[in-house]
CSV table of C-alpha atoms in Angstrom, one decimal:
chain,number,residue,atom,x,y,z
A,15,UNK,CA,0.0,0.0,0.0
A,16,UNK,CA,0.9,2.9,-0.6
A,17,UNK,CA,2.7,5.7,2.4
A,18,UNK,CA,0.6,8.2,2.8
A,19,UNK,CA,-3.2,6.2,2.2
A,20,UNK,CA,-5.5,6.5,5.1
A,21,UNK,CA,-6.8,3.5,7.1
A,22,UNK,CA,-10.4,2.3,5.9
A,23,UNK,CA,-13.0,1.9,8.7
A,24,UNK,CA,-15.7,-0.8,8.1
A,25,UNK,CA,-18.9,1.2,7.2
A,26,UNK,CA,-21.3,-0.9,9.9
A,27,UNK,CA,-18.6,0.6,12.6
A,28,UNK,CA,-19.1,4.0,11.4
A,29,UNK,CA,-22.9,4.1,10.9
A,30,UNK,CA,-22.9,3.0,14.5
A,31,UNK,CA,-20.8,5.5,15.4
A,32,UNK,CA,-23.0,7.8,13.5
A,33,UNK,CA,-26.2,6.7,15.6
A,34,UNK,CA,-24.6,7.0,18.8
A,35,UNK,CA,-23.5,10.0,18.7
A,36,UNK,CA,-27.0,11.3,17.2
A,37,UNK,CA,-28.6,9.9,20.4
A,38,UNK,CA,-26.4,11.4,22.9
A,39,UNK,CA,-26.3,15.1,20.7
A,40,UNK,CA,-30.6,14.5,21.1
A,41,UNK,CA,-30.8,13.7,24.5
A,42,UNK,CA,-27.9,16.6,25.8
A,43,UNK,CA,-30.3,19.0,23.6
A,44,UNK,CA,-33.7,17.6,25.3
A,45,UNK,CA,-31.3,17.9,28.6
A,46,UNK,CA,-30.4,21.6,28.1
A,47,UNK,CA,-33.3,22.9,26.0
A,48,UNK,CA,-36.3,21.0,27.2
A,49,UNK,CA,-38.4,23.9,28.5
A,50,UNK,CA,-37.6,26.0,25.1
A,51,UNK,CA,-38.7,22.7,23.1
A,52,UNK,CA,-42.7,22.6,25.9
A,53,UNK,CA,-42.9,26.1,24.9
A,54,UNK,CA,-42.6,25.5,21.4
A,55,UNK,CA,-44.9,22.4,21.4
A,56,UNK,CA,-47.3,24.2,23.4
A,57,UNK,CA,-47.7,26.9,21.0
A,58,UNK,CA,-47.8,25.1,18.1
A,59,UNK,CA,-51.0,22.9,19.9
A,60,UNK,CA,-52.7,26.1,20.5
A,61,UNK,CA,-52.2,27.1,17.0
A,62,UNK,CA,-53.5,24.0,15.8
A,63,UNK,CA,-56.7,24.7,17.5
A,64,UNK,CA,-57.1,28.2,17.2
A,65,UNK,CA,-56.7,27.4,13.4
A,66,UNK,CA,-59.3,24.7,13.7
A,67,UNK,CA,-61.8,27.3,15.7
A,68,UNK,CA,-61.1,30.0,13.4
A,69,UNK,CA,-62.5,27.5,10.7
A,70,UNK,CA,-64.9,26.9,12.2
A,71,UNK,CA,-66.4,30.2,12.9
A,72,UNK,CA,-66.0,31.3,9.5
A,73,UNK,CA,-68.3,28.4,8.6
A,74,UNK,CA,-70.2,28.5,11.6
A,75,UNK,CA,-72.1,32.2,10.8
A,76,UNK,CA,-73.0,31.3,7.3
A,77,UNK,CA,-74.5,28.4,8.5
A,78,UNK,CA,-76.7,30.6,11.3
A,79,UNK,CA,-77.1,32.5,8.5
A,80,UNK,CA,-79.1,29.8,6.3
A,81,UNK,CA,-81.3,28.4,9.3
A,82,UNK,CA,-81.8,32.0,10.0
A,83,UNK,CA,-83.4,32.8,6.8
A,84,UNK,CA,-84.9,29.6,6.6
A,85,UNK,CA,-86.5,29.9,10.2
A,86,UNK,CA,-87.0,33.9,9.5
A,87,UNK,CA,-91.2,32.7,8.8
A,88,UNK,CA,-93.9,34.7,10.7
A,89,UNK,CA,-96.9,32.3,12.1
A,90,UNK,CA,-99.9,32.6,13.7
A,91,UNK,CA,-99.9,30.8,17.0
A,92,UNK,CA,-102.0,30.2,19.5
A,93,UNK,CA,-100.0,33.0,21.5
A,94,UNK,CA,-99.7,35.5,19.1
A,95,UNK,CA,-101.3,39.1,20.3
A,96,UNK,CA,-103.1,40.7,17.5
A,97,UNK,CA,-102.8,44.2,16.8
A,98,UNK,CA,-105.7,46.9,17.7
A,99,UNK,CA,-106.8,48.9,15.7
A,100,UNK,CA,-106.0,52.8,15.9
A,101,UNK,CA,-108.5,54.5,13.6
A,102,UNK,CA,-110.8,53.6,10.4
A,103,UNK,CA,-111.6,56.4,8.3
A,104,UNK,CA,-112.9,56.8,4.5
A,105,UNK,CA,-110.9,57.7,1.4
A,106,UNK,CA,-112.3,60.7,-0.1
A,107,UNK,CA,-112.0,60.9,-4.0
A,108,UNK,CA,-110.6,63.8,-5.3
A,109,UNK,CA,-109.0,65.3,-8.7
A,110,UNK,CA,-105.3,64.6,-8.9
A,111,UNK,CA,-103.0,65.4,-12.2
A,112,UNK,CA,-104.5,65.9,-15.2
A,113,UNK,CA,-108.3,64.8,-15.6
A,114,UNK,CA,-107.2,61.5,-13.1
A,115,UNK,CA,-109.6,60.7,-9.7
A,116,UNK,CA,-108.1,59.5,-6.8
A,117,UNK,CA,-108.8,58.1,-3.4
A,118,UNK,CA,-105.9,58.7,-1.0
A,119,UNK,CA,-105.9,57.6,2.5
A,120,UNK,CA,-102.3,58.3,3.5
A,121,UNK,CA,-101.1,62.3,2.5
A,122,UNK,CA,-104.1,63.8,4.3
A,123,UNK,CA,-104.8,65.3,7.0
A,124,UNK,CA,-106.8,62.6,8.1
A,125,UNK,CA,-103.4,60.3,7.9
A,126,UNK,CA,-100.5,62.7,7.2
A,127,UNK,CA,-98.1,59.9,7.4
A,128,UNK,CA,-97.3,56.6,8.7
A,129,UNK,CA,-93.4,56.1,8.5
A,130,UNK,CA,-92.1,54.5,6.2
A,131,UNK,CA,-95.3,55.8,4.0
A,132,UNK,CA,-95.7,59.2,2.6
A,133,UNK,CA,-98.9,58.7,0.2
A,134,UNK,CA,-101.5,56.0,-1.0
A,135,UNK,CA,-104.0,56.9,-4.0
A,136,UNK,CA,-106.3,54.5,-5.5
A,137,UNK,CA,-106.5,55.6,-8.8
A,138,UNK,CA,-108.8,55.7,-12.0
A,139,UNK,CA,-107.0,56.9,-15.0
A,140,UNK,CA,-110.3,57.7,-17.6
A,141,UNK,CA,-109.2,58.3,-21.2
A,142,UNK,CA,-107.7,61.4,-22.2
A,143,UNK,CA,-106.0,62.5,-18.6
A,144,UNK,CA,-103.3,61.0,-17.1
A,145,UNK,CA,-99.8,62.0,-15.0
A,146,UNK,CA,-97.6,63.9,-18.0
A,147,UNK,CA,-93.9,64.8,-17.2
A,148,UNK,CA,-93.2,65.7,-13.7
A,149,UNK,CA,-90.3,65.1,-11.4
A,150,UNK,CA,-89.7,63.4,-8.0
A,151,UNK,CA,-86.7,63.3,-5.8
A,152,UNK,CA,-86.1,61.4,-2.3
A,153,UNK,CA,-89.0,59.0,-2.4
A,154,UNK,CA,-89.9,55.4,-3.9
A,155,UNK,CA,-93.1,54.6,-5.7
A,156,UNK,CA,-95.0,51.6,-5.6
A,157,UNK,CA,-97.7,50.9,-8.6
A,158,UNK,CA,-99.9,48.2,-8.7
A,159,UNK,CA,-102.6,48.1,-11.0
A,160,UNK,CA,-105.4,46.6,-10.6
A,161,UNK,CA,-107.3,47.0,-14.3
A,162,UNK,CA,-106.4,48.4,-17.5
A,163,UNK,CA,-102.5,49.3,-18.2
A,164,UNK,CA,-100.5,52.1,-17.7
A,165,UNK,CA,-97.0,53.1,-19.9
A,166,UNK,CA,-94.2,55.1,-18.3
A,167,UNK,CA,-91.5,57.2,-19.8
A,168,UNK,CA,-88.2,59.0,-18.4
A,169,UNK,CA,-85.8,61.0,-19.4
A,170,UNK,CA,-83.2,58.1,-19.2
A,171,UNK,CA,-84.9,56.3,-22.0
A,172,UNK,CA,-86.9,53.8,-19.9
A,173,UNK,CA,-90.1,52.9,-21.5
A,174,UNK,CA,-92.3,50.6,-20.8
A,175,UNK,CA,-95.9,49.3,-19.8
A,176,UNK,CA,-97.7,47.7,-16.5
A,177,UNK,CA,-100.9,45.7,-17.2
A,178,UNK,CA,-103.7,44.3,-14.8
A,179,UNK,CA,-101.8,42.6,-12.0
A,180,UNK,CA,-98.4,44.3,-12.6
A,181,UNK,CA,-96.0,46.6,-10.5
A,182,UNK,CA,-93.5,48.9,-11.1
A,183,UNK,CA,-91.0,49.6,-8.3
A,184,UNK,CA,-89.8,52.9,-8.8
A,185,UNK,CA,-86.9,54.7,-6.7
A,186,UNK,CA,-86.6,58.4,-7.5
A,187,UNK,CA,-83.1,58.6,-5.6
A,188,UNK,CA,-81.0,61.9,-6.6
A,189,UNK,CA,-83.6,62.9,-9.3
A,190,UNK,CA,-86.1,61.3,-12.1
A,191,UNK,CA,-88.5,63.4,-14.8
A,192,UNK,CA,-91.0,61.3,-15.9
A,193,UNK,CA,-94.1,60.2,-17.4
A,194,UNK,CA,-97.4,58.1,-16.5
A,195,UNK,CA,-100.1,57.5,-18.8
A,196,UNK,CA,-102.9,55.3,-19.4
A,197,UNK,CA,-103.8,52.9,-22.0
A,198,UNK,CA,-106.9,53.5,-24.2
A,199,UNK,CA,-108.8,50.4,-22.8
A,200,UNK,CA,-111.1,48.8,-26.0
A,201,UNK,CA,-114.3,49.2,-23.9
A,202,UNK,CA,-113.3,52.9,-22.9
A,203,UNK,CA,-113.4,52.3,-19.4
A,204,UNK,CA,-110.8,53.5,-16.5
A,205,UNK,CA,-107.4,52.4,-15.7
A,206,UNK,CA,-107.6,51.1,-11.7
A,207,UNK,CA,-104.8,51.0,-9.5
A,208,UNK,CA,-102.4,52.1,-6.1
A,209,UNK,CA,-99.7,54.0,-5.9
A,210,UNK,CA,-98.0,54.1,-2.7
A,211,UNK,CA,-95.2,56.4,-2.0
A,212,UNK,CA,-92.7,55.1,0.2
A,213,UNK,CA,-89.7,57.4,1.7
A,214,UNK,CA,-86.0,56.7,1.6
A,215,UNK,CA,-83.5,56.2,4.2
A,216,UNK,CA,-81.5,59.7,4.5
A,217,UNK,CA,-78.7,57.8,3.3
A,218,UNK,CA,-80.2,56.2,0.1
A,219,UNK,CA,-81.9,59.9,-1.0
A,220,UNK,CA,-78.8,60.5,-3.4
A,221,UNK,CA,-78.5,57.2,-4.4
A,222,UNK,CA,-78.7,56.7,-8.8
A,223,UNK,CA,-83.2,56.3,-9.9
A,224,UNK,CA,-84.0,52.7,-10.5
A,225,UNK,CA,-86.7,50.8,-11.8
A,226,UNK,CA,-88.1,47.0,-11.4
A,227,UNK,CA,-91.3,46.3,-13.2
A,228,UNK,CA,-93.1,42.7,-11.5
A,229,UNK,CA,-95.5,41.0,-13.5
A,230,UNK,CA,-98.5,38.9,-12.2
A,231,UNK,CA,-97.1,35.8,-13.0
A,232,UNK,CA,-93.9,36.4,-11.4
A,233,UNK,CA,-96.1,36.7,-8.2
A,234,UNK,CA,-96.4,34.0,-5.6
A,235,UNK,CA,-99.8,33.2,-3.7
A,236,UNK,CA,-101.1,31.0,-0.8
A,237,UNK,CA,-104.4,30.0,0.0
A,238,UNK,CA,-105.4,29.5,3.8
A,239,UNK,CA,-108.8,28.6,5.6
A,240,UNK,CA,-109.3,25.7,3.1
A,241,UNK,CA,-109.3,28.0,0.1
A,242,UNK,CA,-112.1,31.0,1.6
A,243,UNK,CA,-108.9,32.7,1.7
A,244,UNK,CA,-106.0,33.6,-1.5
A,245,UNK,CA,-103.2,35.8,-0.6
A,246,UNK,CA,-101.0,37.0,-3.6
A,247,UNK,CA,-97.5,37.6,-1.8
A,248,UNK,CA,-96.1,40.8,-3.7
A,249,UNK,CA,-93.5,41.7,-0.9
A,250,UNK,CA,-92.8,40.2,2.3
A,251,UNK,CA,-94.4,36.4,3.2
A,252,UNK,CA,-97.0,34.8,4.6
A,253,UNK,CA,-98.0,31.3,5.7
A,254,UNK,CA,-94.3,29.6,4.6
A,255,UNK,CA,-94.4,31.9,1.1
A,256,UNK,CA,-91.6,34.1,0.0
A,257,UNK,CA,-92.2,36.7,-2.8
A,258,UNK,CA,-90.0,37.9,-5.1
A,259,UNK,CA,-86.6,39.9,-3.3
A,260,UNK,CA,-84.9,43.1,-3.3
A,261,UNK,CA,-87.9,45.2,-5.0
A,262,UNK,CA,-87.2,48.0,-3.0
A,263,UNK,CA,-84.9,49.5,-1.0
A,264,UNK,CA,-87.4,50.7,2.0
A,265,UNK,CA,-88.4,46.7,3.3
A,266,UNK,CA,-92.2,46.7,3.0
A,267,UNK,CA,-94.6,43.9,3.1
A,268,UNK,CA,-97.7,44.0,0.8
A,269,UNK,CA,-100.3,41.6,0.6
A,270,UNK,CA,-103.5,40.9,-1.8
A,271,UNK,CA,-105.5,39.6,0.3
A,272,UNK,CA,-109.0,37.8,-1.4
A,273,UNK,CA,-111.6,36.4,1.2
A,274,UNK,CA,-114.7,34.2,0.3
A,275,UNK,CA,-117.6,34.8,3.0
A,276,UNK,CA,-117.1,32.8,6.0
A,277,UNK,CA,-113.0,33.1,5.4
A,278,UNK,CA,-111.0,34.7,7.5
A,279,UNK,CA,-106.6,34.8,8.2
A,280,UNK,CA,-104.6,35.6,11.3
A,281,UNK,CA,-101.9,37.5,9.0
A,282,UNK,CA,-98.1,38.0,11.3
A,283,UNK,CA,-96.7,41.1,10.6
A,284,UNK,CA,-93.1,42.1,11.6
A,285,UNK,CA,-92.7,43.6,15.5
A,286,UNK,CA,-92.4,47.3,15.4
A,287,UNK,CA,-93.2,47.7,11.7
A,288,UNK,CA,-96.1,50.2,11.1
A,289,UNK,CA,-99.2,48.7,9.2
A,290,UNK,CA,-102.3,49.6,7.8
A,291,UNK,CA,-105.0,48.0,5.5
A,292,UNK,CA,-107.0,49.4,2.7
A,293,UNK,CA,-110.4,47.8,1.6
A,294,UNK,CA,-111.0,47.3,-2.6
A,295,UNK,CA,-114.1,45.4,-2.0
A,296,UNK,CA,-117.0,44.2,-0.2
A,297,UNK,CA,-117.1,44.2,3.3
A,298,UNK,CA,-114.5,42.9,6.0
A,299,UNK,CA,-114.6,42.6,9.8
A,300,UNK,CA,-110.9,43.3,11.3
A,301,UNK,CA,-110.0,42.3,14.8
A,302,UNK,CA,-111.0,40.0,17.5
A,303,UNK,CA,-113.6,39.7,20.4
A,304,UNK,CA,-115.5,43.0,21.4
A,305,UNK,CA,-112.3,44.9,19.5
A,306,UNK,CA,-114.1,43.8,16.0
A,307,UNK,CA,-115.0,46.3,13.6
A,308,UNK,CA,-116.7,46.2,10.2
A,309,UNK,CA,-115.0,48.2,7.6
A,310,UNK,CA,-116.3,48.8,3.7
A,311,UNK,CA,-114.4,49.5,0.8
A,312,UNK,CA,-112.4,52.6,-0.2
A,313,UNK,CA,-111.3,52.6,4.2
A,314,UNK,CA,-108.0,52.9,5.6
A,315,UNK,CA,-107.5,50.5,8.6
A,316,UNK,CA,-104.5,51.7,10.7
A,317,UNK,CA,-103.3,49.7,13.1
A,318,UNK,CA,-101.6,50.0,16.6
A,319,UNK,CA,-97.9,48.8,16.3
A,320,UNK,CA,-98.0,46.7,19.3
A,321,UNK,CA,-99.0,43.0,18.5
A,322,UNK,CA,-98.1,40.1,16.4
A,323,UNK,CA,-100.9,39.4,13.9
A,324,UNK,CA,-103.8,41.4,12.1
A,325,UNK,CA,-106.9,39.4,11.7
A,326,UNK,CA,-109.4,39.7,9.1
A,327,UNK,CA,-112.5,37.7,8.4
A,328,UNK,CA,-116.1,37.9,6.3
A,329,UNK,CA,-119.1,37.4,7.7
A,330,UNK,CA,-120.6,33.9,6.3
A,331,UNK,CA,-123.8,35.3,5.3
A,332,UNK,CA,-121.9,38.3,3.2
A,333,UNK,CA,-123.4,38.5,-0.6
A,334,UNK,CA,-119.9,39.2,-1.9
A,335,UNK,CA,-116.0,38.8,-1.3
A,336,UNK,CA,-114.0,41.3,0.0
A,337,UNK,CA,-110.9,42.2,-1.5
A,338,UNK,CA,-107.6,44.4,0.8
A,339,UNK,CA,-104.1,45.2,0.3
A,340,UNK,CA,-102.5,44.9,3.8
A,341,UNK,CA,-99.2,46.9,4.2
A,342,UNK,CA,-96.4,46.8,6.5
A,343,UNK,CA,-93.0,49.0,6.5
A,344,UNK,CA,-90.3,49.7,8.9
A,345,UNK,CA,-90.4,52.8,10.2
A,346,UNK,CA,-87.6,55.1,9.6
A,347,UNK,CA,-86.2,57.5,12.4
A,348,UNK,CA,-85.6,61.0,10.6
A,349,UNK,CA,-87.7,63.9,9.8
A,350,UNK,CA,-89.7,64.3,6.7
A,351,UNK,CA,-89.7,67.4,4.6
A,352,UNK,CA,-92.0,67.4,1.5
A,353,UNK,CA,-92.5,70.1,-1.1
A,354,UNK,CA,-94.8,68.2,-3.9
A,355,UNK,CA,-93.0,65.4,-5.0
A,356,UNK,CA,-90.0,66.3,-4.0
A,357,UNK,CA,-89.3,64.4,-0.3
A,358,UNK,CA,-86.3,65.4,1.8
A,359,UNK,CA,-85.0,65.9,5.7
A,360,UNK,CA,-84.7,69.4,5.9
A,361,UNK,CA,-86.5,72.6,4.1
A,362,UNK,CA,-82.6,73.3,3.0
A,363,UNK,CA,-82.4,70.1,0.8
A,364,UNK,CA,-86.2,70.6,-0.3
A,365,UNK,CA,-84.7,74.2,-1.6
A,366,UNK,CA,-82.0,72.6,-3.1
A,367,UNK,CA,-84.0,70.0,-5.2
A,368,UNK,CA,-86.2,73.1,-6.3
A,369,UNK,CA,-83.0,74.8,-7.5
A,370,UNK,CA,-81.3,71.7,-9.5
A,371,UNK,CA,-84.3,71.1,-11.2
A,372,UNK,CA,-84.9,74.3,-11.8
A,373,UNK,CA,-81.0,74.2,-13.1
A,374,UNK,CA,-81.2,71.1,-14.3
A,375,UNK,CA,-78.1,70.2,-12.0
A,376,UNK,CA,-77.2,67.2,-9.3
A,377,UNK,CA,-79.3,64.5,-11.2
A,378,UNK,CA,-81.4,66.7,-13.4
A,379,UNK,CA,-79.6,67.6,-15.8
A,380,UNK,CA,-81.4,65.3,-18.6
A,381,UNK,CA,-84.6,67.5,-17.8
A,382,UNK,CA,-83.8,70.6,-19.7
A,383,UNK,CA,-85.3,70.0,-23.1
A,384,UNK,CA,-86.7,66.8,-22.3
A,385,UNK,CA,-90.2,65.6,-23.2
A,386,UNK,CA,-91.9,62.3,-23.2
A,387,UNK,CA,-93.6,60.8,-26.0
A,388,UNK,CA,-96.6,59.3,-24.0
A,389,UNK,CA,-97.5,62.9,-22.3
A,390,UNK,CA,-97.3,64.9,-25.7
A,391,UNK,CA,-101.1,64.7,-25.8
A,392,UNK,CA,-102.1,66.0,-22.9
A,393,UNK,CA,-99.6,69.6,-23.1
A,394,UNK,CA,-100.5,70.0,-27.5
């Protein structure tokens, strides 16, 4: 061999070697570091299951969310305290717009207001008058008609038509200009309907116009009492049915409410929202016991906002149906300054609507020049 070569170990000697030396450098480490190494495993346990609790409340809301919403139906119970009633009093009709009649119940000084509603006119549109171009700031309207049709026109461009059965969710936000008009029915009669003016949030008064139409079919209904009753479910629920979401931005319950004589329906309406009923037809008896009262059509029923339920009912020996809208809206906490159909917080915003549409400024500004199509007829 040659001088300078270097012994040659056997390699089983030195992966012993190898090993013990490992397990004495591991257990001097575990010797001198053991508290260092508890903290370490400590923390990393508690990371472990803060991760796993973090996961789990992020899933755990969501969840609560859905049995939320699905538990979020209003039912008549056994214990549920029906509301009183506060006053009953008659729609007066009176001329409105051009040539148009109209009954309203809520905008007088019978009924001023009832937060979140500014105005309620049952309508009849004969041929030949109508609601040409006007403007309306701060507010949302609400029109269901009942017969005929009615087109609309804005200055954005929106056209369109409601017939029998149909809405139009309207929100006048920052600013809108535009026209209603009725159809010219084949057998000359009126156009019938509601409007319901609804105000805004303070924060929602600048927000951009918007429109949804809903048509009849797109409108869910329920019947209760073995089928004396039908409810069409516009907005808001009853008995397990949904309608149709995010129609407006003001959350407001309306019901079409159709009772056969001997029907009646314990309706829930949400704690603390306001609530009122309006009779199209026939004759209904609302409340319970010796609180009763029989109301006619073309009333306002305006209830207390204590209780759970309004109940409604027809006699049995009645010649006819009756026929309500029943109404219910969260009340909104802010003062309410109104100048036509302009609907604001404060006279100062009421005098700065006048002045941009005067200017045709802040959300106006398509107003100067504009004119709709469908109101030509009634300003030629």
């Amino acid at each position: 061999l040659p001088t300078n070569s270097t012994p040659r170990r056997h390699p089983s000697s030195m992966k012993s070697l190898s090993l013990l030396l490992s397990i004495i450098v591991g257990i001097a480490s575990i010797v001198l570091f053991r508290q260092q190494i508890f903290d370490l495993a400590a923390a990393t346990t508690n990371s472990f299951f803060n991760s796993t609790s973090e996961i789990q409340d992020s899933v755990a809301p969501g969840t609560e969310q859905q049995q939320n919403q699905a538990d979020d139906h209003l039912y008549a119970t056994d214990m549920s305290v029906p509301r009183a009633i506060r006053k009953v009093f008659l729609a007066v009709e009176q001329a409105e717009g051009a040539g148009a009649r109209v009954r309203r119940s809520i905008g007088t000084p019978q009924l001023k207001n009832l937060s979140p509603f500014l105005m309620l006119d049952h309508f009849r549109i004969s041929p030949g008058s109508g609601f040409p171009d006007h403007p309306h700031r701060g507010q949302e309207t609400i029109t269901y008609l009942l017969h005929g049709g009615v087109d609309h026109e804005d200055f954005a461009g929106n056209k369109g038509t409601i017939e029998a059965g149909d809405l139009q969710f309207m929100t006048a936000g920052r600013g809108i200009m535009h026209a209603e008009m009725p159809k010219q029915n084949p057998d000359g009669s009126a156009n019938v309907g509601l409007q319901l003016w609804v105000d805004l949030p303070k924060h929602l008064k600048s927000c951009e116009p918007r429109y949804r139409d809903l048509r009849a079919k797109e409108i869910p209904t329920v019947d209760v009492d073995g089928g004396k009753v039908h409810v069409k479910v516009i907005s808001g629920q009853s008995h397990g049915v949904d309608s149709v979401r995010d129609l407006a931005y003001t959350p407001v319950w309306i019901l079409d409410i159709q009772i056969k004589p001997g029907g009646k329906i314990a309706q829930p309406v949400p704690k603390g929202w306001n609530a009122f009923a309006y009779t199209l037809e026939g004759q209904a008896i609302f409340g319970t016991g010796s609180q009763q009262r029989v109301v006619d059509e073309f009333h306002n029923v305006v209830f207390e906002d204590e209780g759970e339920i309004v109940n409604v009912e027809v006699d049995a020996g009645a010649d006819k149906d009756a026929r309500l809208v029943l109404i219910a809206g969260t009340p909104l906490d802010q003062e309410v300054v109104q100048y036509g159909p302009f609907v604001l917080s404060s006279k100062a915003e009421v005098y700065q609507a006048l002045m941009d549409y005067q200017t045709h400024s802040n959300g106006f500004e398509r107003a100067e020049g504009w004119q709709s199509e469908i109101g030509k007829s009634m300003v030629e």
